[in-house]
Short mmCIF file of C-alpha atoms in Angstrom, two decimals:
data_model
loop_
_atom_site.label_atom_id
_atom_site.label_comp_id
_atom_site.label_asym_id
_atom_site.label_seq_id
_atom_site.Cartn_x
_atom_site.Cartn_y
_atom_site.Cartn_z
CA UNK A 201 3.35 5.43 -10.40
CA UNK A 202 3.74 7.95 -7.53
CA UNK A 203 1.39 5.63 -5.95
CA UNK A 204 3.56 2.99 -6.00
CA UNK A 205 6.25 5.23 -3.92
CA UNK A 206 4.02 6.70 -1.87
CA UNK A 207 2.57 3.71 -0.29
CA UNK A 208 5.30 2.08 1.05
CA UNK A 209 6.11 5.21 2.58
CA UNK A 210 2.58 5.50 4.47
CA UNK A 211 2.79 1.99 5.55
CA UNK A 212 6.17 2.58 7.40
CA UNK A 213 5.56 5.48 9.02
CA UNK A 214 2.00 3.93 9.79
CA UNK A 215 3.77 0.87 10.86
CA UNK A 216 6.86 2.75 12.76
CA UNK A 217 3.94 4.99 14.78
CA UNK A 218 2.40 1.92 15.90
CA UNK A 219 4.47 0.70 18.03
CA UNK A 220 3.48 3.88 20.02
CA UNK A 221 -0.09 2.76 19.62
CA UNK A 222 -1.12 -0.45 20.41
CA UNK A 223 -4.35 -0.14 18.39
CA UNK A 224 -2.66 -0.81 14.69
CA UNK A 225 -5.11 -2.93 14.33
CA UNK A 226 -8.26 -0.22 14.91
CA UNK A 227 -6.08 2.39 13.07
CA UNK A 228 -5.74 0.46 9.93
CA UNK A 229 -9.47 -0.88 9.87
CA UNK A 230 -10.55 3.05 10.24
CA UNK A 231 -7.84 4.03 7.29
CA UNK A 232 -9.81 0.69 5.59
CA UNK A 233 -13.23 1.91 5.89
CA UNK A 234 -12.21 5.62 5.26
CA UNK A 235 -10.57 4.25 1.55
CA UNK A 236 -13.85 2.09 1.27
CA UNK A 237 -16.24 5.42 1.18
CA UNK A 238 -13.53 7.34 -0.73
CA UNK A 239 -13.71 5.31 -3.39
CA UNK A 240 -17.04 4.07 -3.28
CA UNK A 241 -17.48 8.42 -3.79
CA UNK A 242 -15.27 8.34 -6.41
CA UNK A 243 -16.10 6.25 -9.17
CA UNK A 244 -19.95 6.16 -8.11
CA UNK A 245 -19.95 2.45 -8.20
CA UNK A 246 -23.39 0.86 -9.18
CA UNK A 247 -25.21 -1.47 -6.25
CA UNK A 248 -24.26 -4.65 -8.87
CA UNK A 249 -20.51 -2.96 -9.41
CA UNK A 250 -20.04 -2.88 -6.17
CA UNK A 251 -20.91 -6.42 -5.21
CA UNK A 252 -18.44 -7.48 -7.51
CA UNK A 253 -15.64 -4.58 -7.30
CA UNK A 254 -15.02 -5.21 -3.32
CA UNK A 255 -14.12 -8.41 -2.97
CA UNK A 256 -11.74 -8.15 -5.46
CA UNK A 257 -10.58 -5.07 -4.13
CA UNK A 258 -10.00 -6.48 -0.53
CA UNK A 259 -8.11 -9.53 -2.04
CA UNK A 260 -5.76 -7.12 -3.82
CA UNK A 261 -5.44 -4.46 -1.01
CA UNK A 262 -4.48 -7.74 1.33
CA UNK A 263 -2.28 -9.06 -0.56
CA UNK A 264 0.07 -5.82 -1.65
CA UNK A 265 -0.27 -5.17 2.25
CA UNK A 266 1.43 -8.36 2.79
CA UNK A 267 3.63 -8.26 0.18
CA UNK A 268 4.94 -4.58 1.58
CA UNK A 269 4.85 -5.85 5.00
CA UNK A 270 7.56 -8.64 4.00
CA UNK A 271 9.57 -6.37 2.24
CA UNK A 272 9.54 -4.25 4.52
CA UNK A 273 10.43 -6.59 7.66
CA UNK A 274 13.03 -8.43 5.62
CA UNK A 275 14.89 -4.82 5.31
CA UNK A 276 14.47 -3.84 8.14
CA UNK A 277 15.92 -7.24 9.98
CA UNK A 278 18.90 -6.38 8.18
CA UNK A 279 19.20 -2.83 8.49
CA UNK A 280 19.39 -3.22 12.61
CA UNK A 281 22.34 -0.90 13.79
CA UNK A 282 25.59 -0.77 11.75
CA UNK A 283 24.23 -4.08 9.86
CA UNK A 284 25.00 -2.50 6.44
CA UNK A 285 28.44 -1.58 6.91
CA UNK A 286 28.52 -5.43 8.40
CA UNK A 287 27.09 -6.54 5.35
CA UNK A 288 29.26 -9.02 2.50
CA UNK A 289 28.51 -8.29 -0.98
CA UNK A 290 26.72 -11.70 -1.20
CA UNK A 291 24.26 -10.84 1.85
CA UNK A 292 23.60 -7.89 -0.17
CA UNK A 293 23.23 -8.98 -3.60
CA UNK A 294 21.08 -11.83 -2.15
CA UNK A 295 18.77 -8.55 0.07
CA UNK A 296 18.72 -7.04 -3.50
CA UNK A 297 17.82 -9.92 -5.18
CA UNK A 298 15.07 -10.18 -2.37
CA UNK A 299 13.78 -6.95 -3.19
CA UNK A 300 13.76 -7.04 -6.77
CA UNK A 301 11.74 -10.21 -6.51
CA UNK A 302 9.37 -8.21 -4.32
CA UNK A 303 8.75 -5.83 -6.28
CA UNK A 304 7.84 -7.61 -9.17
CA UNK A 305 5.56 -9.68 -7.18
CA UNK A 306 3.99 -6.31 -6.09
CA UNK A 307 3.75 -5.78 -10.01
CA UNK A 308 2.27 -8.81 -11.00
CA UNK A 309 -0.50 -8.43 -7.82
CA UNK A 310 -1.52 -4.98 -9.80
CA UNK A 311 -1.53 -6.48 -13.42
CA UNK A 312 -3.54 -9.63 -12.14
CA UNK A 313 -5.91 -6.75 -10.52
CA UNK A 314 -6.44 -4.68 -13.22
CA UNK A 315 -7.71 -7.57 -14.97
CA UNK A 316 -9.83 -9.04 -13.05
CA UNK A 317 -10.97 -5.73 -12.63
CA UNK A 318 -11.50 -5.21 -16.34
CA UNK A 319 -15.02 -8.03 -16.33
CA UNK A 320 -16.04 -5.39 -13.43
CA UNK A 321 -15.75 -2.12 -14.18
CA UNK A 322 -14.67 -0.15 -17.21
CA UNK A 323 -11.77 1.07 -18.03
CA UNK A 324 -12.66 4.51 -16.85
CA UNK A 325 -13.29 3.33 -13.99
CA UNK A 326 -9.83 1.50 -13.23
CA UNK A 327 -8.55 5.04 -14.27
CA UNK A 328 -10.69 7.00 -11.94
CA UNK A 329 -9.83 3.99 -9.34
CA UNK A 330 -5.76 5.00 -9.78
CA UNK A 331 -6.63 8.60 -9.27
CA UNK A 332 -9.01 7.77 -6.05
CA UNK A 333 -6.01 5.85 -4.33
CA UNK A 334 -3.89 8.47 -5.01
CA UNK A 335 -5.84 10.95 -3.73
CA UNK A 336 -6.46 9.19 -0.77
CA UNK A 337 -3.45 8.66 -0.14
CA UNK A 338 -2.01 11.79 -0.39
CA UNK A 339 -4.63 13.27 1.69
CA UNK A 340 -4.28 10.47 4.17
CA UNK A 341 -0.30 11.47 4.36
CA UNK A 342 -1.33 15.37 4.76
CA UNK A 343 -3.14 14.62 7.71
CA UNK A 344 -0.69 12.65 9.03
CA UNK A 345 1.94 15.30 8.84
CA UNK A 346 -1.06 17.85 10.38
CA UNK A 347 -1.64 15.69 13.17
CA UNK A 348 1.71 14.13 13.58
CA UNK A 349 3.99 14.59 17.11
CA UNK A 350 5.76 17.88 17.12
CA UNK A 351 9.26 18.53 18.13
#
């Protein structure tokens, strides 16, 4: 579950720091193929796992991307300055209703995953797969803060 919190966090401060960078686009696609070996690595995937392990892997990794992405730009259109304290208690039971719906969309993307997943891979696998994305992620975040701006 940590994964789950620590995600979203990576993609906004990945998604604030680009608009220092142009390149997102190359920075994400590096962090893409970087997770790709990781993984690959970690749960020692067979040639014919593999083959069938990716694909779904991409469709679920593109889909909780978007799913974060429009969570997060719907907050954040409504969080510009002073917005909040703007805010009726309708707007905001609708942005929470919003987010809660989200969520469990974000939910359902993982549950669909894991089985398709489960025809793939075995279970030990999906395990090792939780751990390997949390790893990564973690060490992807440590480097961040390593290499990150200074004040």
């Amino acid at each position: 579950m940590k994964t789950n919190r620590l995600f979203p966090i990576i993609i906004f401060l990945l998604s604030i720091h680009s608009f220092s960078q142009p390149r997102f686009g190359e920075k994400r696609e590096q962090i893409k193929a970087l997770k790709v070996a990781f993984i690959t690595n970690e749960l020692s995937l067979t040639s014919d796992e593999a083959a069938r392990f990716w694909p779904i892997y991409n469709a679920f990794d593109d889909k909780q991307f978007e799913l974060r992405h429009q969570k997060m730009k719907s907050f954040m259109d409504r969080m510009d300055e002073g917005a909040l304290d703007k805010m009726s208690e309708k707007e905001a039971s609708d942005l929470l209703n919003q987010m809660e719906s989200n969520e469990e969309d974000l939910y359902q993307n993982r549950k669909n995953f894991v089985n398709n997943l489960k025809v793939v891979i075995s279970p030990i696998k999906i395990i090792k797969l939780k751990k390997a994305e949390e790893n990564f992620n973690r060490k992807l975040l440590q480097q961040y803060r390593d290499k990150g701006p200074r004040k």
